Coordinates of C-alpha atoms in Angstrom, one line a residue:
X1 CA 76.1 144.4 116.8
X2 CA 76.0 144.3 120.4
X3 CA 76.1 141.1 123.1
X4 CA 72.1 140.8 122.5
X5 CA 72.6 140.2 118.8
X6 CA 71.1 136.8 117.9
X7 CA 73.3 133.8 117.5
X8 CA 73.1 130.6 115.6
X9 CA 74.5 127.5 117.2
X10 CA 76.7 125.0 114.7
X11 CA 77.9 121.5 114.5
X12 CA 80.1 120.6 112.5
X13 CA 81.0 116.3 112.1
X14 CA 84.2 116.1 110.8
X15 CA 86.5 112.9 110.8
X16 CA 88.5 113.2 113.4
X17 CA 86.4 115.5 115.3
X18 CA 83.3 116.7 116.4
X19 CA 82.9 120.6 117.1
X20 CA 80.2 122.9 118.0
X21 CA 80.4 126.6 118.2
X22 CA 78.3 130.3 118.6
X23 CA 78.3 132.1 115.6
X24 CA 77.2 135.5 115.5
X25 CA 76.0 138.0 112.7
X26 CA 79.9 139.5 112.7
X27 CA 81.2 136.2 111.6
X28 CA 83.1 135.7 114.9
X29 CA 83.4 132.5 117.0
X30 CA 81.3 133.5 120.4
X31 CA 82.1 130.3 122.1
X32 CA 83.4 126.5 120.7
X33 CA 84.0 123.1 122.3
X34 CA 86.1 120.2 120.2
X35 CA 85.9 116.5 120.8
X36 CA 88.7 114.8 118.9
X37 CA 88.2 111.5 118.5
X38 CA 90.1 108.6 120.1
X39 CA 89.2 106.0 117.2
X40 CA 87.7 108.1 114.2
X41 CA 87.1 104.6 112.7
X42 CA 87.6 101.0 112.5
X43 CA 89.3 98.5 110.1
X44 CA 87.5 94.7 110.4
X45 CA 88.6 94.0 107.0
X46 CA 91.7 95.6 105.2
X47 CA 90.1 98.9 103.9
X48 CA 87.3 99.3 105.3
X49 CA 86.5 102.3 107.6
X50 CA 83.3 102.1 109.8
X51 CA 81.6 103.9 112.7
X52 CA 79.1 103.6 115.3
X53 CA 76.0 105.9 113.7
X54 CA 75.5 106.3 117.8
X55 CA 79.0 107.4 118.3
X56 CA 78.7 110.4 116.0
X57 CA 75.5 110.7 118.0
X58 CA 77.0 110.6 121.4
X59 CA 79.5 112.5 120.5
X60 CA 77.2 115.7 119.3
X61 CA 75.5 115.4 122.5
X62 CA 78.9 115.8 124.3
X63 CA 80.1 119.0 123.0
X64 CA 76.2 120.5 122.9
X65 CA 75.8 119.9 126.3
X66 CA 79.9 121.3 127.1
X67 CA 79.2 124.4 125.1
X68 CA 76.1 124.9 126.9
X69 CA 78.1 125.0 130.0
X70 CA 80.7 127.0 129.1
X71 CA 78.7 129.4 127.1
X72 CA 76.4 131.1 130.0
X73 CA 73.6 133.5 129.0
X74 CA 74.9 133.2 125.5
X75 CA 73.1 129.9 125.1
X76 CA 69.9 132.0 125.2
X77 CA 70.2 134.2 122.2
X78 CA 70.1 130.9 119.9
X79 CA 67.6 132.0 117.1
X80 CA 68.8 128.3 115.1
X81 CA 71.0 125.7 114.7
X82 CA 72.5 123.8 111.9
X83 CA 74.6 121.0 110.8
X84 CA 77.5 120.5 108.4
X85 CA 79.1 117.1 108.3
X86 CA 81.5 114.8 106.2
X87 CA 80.4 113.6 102.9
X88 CA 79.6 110.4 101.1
X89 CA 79.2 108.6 104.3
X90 CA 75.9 106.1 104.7
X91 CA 74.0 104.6 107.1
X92 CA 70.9 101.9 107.4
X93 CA 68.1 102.2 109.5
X94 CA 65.1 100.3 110.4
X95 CA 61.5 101.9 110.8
X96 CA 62.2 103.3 114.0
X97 CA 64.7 105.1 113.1
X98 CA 67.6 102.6 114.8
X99 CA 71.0 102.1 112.6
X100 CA 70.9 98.3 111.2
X101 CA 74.8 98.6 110.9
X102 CA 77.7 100.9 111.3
X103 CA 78.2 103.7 109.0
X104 CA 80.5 103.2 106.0
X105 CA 82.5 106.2 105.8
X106 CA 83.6 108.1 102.7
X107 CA 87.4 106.2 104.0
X108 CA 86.2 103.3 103.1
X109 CA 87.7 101.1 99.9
X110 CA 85.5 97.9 100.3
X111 CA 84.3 97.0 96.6
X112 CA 81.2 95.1 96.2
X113 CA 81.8 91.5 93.7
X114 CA 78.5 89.9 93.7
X115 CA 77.0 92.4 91.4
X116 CA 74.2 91.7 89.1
X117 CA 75.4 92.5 85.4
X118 CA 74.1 95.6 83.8
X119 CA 71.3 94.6 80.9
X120 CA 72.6 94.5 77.4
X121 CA 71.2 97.9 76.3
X122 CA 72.8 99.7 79.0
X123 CA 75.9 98.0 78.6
X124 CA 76.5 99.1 74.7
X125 CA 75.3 102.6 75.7
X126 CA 78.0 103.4 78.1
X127 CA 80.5 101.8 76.3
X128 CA 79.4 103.9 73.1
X129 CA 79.6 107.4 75.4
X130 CA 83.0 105.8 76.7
X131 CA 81.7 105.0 79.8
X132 CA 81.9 101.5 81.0
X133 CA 85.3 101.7 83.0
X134 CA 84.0 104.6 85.1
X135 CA 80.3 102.9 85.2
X136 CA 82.0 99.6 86.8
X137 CA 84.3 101.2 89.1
X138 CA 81.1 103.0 90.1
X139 CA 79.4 100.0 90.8
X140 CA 81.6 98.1 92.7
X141 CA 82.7 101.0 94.7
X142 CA 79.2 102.2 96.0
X143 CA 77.9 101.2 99.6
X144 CA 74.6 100.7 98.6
X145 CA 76.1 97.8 95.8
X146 CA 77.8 96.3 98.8
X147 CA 75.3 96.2 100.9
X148 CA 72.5 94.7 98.9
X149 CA 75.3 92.1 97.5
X150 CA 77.0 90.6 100.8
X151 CA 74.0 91.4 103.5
X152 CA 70.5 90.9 101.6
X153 CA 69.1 90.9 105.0
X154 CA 69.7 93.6 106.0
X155 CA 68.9 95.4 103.1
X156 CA 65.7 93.9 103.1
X157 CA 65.0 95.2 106.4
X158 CA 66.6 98.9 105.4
X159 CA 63.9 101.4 106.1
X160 CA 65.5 104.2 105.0
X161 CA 69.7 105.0 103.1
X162 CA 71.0 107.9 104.8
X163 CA 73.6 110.1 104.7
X164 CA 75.0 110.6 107.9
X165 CA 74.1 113.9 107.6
X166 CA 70.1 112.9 107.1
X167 CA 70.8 110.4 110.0
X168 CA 72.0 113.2 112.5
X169 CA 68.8 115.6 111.0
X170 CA 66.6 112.6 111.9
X171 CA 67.8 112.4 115.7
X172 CA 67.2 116.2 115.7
X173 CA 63.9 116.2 114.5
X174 CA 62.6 112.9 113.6
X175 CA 62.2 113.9 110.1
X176 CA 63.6 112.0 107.1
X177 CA 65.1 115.0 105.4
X178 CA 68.2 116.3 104.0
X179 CA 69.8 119.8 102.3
X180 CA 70.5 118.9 98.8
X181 CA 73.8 120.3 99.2
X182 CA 74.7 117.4 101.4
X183 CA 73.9 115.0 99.1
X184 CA 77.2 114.1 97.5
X185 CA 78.0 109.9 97.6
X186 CA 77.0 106.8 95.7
X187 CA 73.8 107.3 95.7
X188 CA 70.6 108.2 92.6
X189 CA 71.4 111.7 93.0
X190 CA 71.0 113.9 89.8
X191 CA 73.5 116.8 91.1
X192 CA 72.2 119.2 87.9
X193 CA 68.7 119.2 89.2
X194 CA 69.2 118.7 92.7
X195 CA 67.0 115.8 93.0
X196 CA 66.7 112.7 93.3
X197 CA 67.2 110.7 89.6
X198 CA 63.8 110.2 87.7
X199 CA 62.9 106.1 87.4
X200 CA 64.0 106.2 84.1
X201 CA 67.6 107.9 84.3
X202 CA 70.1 105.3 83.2
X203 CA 72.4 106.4 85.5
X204 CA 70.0 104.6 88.3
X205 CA 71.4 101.2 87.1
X206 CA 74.8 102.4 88.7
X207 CA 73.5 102.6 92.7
X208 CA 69.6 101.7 91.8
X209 CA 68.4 102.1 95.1
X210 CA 64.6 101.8 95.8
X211 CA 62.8 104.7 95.9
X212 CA 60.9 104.1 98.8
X213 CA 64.2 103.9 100.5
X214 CA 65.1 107.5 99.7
X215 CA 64.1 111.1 101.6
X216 CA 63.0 114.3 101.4
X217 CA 65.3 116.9 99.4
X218 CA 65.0 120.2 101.1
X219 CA 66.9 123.7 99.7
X220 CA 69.8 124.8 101.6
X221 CA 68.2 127.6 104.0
X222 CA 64.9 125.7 104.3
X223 CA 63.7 124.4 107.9
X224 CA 64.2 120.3 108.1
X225 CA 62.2 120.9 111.5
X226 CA 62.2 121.4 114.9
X227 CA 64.3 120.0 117.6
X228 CA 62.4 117.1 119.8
X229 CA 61.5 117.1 123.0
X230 CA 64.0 113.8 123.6
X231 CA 66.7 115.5 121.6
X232 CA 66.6 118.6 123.3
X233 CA 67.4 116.7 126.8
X234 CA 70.1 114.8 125.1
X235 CA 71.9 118.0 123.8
X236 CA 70.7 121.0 126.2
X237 CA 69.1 122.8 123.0
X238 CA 66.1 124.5 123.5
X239 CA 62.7 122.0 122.4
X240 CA 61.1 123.8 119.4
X241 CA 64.4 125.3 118.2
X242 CA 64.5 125.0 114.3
X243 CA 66.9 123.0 112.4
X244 CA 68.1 125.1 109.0
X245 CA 69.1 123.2 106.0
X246 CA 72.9 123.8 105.2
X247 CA 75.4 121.8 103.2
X248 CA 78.0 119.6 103.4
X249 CA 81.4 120.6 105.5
X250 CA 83.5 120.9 101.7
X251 CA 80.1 123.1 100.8
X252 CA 79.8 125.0 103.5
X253 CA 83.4 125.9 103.6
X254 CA 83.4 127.6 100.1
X255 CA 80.7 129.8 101.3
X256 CA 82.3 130.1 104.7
X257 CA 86.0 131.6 102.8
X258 CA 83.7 134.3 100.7
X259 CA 84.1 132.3 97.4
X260 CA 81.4 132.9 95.7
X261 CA 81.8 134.1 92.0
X262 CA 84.5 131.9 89.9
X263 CA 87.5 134.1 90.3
X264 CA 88.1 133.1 93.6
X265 CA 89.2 129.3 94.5
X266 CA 88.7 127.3 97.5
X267 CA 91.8 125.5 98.7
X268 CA 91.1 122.9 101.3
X269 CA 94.0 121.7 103.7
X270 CA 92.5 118.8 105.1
X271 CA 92.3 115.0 105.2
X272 CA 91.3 115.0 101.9
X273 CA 92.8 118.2 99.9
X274 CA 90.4 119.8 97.7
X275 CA 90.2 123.2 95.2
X276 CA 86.6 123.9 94.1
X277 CA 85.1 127.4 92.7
X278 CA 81.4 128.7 92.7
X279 CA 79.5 128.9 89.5
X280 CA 76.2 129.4 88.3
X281 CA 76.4 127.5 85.2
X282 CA 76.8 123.2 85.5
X283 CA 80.3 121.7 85.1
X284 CA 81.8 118.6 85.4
X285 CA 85.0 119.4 87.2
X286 CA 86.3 116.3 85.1
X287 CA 84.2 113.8 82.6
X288 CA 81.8 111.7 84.4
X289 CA 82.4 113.7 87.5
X290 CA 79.3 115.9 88.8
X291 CA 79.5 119.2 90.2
X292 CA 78.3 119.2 93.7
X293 CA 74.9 121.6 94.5
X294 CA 76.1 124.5 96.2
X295 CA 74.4 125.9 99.6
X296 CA 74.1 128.5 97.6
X297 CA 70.5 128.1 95.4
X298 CA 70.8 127.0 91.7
X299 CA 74.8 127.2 91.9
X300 CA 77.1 124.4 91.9
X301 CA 80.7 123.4 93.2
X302 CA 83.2 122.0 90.3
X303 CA 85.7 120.5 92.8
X304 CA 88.4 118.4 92.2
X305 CA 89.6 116.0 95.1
X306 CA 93.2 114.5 96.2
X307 CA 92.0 112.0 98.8
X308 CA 94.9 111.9 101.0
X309 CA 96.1 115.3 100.9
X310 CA 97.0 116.3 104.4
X311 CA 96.7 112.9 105.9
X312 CA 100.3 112.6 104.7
X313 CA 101.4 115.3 107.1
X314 CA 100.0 112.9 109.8
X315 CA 101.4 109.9 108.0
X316 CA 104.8 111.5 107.9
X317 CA 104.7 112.3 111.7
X318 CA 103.9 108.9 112.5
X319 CA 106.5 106.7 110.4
X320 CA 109.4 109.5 110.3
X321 CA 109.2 112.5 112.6
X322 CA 109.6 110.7 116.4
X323 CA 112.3 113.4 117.0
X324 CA 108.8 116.5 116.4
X325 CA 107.0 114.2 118.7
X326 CA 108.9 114.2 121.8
X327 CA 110.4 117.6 121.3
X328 CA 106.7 118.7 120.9
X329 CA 105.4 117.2 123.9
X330 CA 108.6 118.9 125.8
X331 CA 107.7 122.2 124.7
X332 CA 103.8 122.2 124.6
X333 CA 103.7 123.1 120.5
X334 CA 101.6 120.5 118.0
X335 CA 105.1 118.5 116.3
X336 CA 103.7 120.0 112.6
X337 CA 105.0 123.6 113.7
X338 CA 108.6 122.2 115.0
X339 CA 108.1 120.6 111.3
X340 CA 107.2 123.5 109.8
X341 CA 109.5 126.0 111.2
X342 CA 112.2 123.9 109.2
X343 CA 110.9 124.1 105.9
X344 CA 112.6 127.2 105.2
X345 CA 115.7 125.0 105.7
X346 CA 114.5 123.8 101.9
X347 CA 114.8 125.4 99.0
X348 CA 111.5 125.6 96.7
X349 CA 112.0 121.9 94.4
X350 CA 113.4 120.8 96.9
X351 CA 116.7 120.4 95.3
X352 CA 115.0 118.1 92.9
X353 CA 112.7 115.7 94.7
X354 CA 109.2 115.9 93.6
X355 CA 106.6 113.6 95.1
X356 CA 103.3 112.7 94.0
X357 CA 100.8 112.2 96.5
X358 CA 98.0 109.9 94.8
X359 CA 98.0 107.4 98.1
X360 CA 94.5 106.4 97.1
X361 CA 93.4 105.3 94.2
X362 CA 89.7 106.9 92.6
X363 CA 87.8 107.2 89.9
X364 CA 89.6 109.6 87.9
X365 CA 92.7 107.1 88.9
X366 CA 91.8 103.8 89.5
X367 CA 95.5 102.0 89.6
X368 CA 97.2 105.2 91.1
X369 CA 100.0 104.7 93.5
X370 CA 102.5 107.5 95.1
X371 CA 106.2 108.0 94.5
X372 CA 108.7 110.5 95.0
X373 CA 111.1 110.6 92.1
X374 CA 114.7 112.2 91.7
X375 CA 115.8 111.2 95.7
X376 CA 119.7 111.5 95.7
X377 CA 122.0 111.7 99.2
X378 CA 121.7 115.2 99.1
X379 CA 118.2 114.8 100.5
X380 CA 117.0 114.5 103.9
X381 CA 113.8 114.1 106.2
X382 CA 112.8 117.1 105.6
X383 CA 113.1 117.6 101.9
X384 CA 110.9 114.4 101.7
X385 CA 108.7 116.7 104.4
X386 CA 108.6 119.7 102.1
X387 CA 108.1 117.7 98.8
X388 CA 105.0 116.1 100.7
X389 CA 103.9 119.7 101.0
X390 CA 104.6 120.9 97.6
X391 CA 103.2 117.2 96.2
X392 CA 99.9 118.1 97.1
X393 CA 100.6 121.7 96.1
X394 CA 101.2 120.3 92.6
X395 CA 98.1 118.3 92.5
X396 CA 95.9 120.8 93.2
X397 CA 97.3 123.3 90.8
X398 CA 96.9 120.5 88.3
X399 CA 93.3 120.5 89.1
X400 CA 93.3 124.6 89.4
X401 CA 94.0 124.2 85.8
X402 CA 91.2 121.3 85.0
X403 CA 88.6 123.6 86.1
X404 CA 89.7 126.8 84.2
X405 CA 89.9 124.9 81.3
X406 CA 86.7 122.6 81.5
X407 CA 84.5 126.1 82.6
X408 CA 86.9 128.6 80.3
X409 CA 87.2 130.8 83.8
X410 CA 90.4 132.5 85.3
X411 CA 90.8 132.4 88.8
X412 CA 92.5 135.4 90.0
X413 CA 93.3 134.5 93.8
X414 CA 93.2 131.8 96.6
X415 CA 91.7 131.3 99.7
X416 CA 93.0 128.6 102.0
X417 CA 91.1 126.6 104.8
X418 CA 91.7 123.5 106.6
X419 CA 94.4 122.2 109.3
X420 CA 97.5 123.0 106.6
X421 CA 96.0 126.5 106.5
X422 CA 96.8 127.5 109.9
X423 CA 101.0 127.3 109.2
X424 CA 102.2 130.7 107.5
X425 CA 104.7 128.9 105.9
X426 CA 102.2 126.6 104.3
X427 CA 100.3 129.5 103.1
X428 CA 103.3 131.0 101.6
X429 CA 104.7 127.9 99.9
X430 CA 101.1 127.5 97.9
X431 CA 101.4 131.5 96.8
X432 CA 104.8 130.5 95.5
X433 CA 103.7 127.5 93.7
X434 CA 100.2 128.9 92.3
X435 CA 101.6 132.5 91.2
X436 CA 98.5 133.5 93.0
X437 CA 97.9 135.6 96.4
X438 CA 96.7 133.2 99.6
X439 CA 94.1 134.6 101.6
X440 CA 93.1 133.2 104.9
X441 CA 90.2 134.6 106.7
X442 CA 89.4 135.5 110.4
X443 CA 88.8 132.1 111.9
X444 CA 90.0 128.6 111.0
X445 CA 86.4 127.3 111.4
X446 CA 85.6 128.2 107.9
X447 CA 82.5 125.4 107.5
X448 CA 80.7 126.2 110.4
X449 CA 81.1 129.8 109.3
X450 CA 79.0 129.0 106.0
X451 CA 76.6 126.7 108.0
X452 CA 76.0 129.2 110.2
X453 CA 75.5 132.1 107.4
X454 CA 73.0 130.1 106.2
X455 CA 70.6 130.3 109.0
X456 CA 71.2 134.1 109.0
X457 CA 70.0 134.2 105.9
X458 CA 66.6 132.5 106.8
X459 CA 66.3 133.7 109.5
X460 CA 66.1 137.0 107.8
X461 CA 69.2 138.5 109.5
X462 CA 71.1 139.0 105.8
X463 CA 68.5 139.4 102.8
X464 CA 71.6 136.9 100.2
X465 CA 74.7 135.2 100.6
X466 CA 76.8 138.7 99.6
X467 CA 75.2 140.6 102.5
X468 CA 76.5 137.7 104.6
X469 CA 79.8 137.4 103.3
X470 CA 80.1 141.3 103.3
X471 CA 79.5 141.1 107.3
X472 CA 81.0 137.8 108.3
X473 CA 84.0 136.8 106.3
X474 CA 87.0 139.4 106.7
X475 CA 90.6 138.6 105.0
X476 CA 92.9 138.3 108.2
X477 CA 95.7 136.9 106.6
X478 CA 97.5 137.7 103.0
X479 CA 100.1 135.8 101.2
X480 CA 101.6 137.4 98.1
X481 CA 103.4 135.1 95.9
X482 CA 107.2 135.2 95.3
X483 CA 107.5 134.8 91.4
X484 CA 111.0 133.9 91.6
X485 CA 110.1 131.2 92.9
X486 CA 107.0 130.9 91.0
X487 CA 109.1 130.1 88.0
X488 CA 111.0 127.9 89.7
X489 CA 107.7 125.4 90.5
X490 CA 106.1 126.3 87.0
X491 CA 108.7 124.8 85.5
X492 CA 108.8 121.5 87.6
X493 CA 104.9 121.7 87.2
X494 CA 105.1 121.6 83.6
X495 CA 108.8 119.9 82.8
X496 CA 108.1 117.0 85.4
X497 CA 105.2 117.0 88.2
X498 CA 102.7 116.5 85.0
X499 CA 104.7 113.8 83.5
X500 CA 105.2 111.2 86.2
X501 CA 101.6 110.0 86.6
X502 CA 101.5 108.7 82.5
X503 CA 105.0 107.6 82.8
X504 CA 104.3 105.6 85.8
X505 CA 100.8 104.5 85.2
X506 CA 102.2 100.8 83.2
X507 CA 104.0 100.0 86.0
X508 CA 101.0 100.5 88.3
X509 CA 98.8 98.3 85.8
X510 CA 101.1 96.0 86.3
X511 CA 102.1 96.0 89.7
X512 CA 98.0 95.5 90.2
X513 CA 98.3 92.4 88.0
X514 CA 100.8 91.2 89.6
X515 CA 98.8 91.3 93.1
X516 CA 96.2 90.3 91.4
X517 CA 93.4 92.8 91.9

């Protein structure tokens, strides 16, 4: 390749950021601008999380237009652009296209109480398939429930229920259209087919939203359309230039790390912490629990979440690492790698403290809490640092194992994305605790990697997804697991980690009784 090679331009929406970046065909970062966030959301009622849909809006305008400043006469070898973007989050809009209301975010824990009750027939046939827990916790914890229960008029004047991702594609193009692989929320979506669910699916009654509300499904590598001219003003791309289909930022990021056959897993270090694999063949990661449509065609993503993950690194910084902070800011480092530096200081179990790191409860764990068992006054900040760490590490081996045992695979090897991903020591600790070898790839931007390997694809730069990740994805970084230590974490997997949460889980029923909830 040589500096004329075509490049595809990338957003990707994250939480806490918004980035956009020149990818070219070698897989290398050409140019990117970051906006992080001052307020990634707001709070007008204890958990909710909300957004401006114009701030995410505003905000991709930003760092188009600051990439096309910074990025010279690269900005003229865009062939196509694309978008990846944070899941399960929703928006209303009117006929015009105009958000009724801010976007509920995939953060928020708002549950809807005014619901209409199920009819009789459908209530006796998920309780017979064992069902009726997950169906009501499904119910009250969808947007779309919410909305339609506690703002009827505004649903009545709903146009269309977006993603955020479909909201951002509309502002593009002016086309109500989405990838299928973005597609992942409370919403009549039938994740096996990847479409939307038939009138007659039961599984409607859950989030029955009307079908005239709904949009276009579109292939991952299919054009949604082609930039307007009052977009193309607002973010300096070129009018005309065609929006390609992608996938969701978790989606993209699978692809974007190589993982493509079920051997390898995809270890996501970020707000929420995630391992998810690549496989042809439907599985529910967990029961009731769909496998996510992969960008890649007629594959899916088994993916197991733990919803806090490495918001507890941030939450530990803020409530008990004041010390990192203002040594940080003296030397010019982040205060995680002051943090991080010091784990080594800890021996692997942590001289006995294990912590579980279920912050949030879910579906899978509706009256979860966190603890951290086995504290003694031999421990210190930074054991409770490192258990954090290892927490997390525990969970997602936990779910490592789900998956090989609900799809019969055997994953042979890890690769690691995400803001956790970038410490070495990090890397290492997971090798240890897995028993597997860590791989890390050239650039941390491992979502707008996939999003952008996409286009390639249709643009007819790569004939498949292997040609792409032969070009673009090289293994920069390799951990290899100490099984000394291994041993040392299988046995607090199995002897302890994996008996706290059923030992535990009567006191959190009745902790929730007790609040009343």
């Amino acid at each position: 390749m040589n500096d004329s090679s075509p490049l595809v331009l990338t957003f990707d929406m994250g939480t806490q950021s918004a980035r956009a970046m020149l990818v070219d065909p070698k897989g290398q970062v050409v140019h990117k601008t970051q906006y992080r966030y001052e307020t990634p959301y707001v709070s007008r009622e204890e958990g909710w999380a909300e957004q401006s849909a114009e701030f995410y809006w505003q905000s991709l305008c930003r760092v188009s237009l600051e990439l096309k400043e910074n990025s010279g006469k690269d900005w003229d070898r865009i062939m196509a652009f694309t978008i990846t973007c944070i899941r399960d989050s929703c928006v209303c809009v009117d006929r015009d296209g105009k958000a009724l209301r801010d976007v509920i975010l995939w953060l928020d824990k708002r549950e809807a109480t005014n619901l209409e009750p199920v009819s009789p027939f459908l209530k006796l046939i998920f309780t017979l398939g064992g069902m009726s827990e997950t169906v009501k916790l499904q119910r009250k914890m969808s947007s779309c429930n919410w909305i339609k229960s506690e703002e009827p008029e505004l649903w009545a004047n709903t146009y269309k229920f977006l993603m955020l991702s479909a909201y951002l594609n509309f502002r593009f193009t002016g086309v109500y259209a989405d990838s299928c692989a973005n597609l992942i929320g409370h919403i009549p979506f039938d994740s096996k087919a990847r479409r939307w669910m038939k009138k007659g699916d039961i599984r409607r009654s859950i989030f029955d939203i009307e079908p005239e509300k709904l949009y276009t499904i579109l292939e991952p590598g299919e054009v949604i359309g082609k930039i307007t001219p009052e977009a193309a003003a607002q973010t300096g791309i070129p009018e005309g230039l065609e929006l390609i289909a992608t996938g969701s930022d978790k989606g993209c990021e699978i692809v974007g790390l190589g993982c493509l056959s079920p051997e390898k897993a995809a270890l996501s270090f970020g707000t929420t912490a995630s391992v998810a694999v690549t496989s042809c063949k439907y599985m529910e990661p967990l029961p009731f629990i769909p496998a996510y449509p992969a960008v890649i065609k007629n594959c899916y993503n088994p993916e197991i979440q733990i919803y806090r993950g490495f918001w507890l690194i941030s939450w530990f910084k803020r409530e008990f690492a004041e010390r990192e902070e203002r040594e940080a800011k003296e030397l010019g480092v982040s205060a995680e790698e002051l943090l991080n530096r010091r784990l080594k200081e800890i021996p692997a179990g942590c001289d006995g403290l294990v912590f579980q790191p279920y912050f949030t409860p879910g579906i899978t764990m509706p009256t979860a809490r966190g603890s951290a068992v086995g504290i003694s006054d031999c421990h210190c900040r930074i054991h409770m640092y490192r258990a954090i760490i290892e927490g997390v590490g525990f969970a997602l081996r936990d779910g490592l194992k789900a998956l090989e045992r609900r799809g019969h695979i055997n994953i042979k090897e890890l690769y690691v994305a995400g803001g956790g991903s970038q410490s070495d020591e990090i890397c290492q600790i997971t090798a240890n605790m897995f028993g597997l070898p860590v791989n890390r790839i050239q650039t941390y931007e491992a979502s707008g990697l996939g999003s952008s390997m996409v286009a390639f694809i249709s643009k007819g730069v790569f004939k498949d997804m292997e040609s792409a990740v032969s070009a673009m994805v090289q293994v920069k970084d390799r951990f290899e697991p100490d099984m000394e230590e291994f041993a040392v974490y299988d046995r607090m997997f199995n002897q302890i980690f994996q008996k706290i949460f059923p030992r535990l889980l009567p006191l959190y029923k009745k902790e929730k009784s007790i609040k009343g909830d």
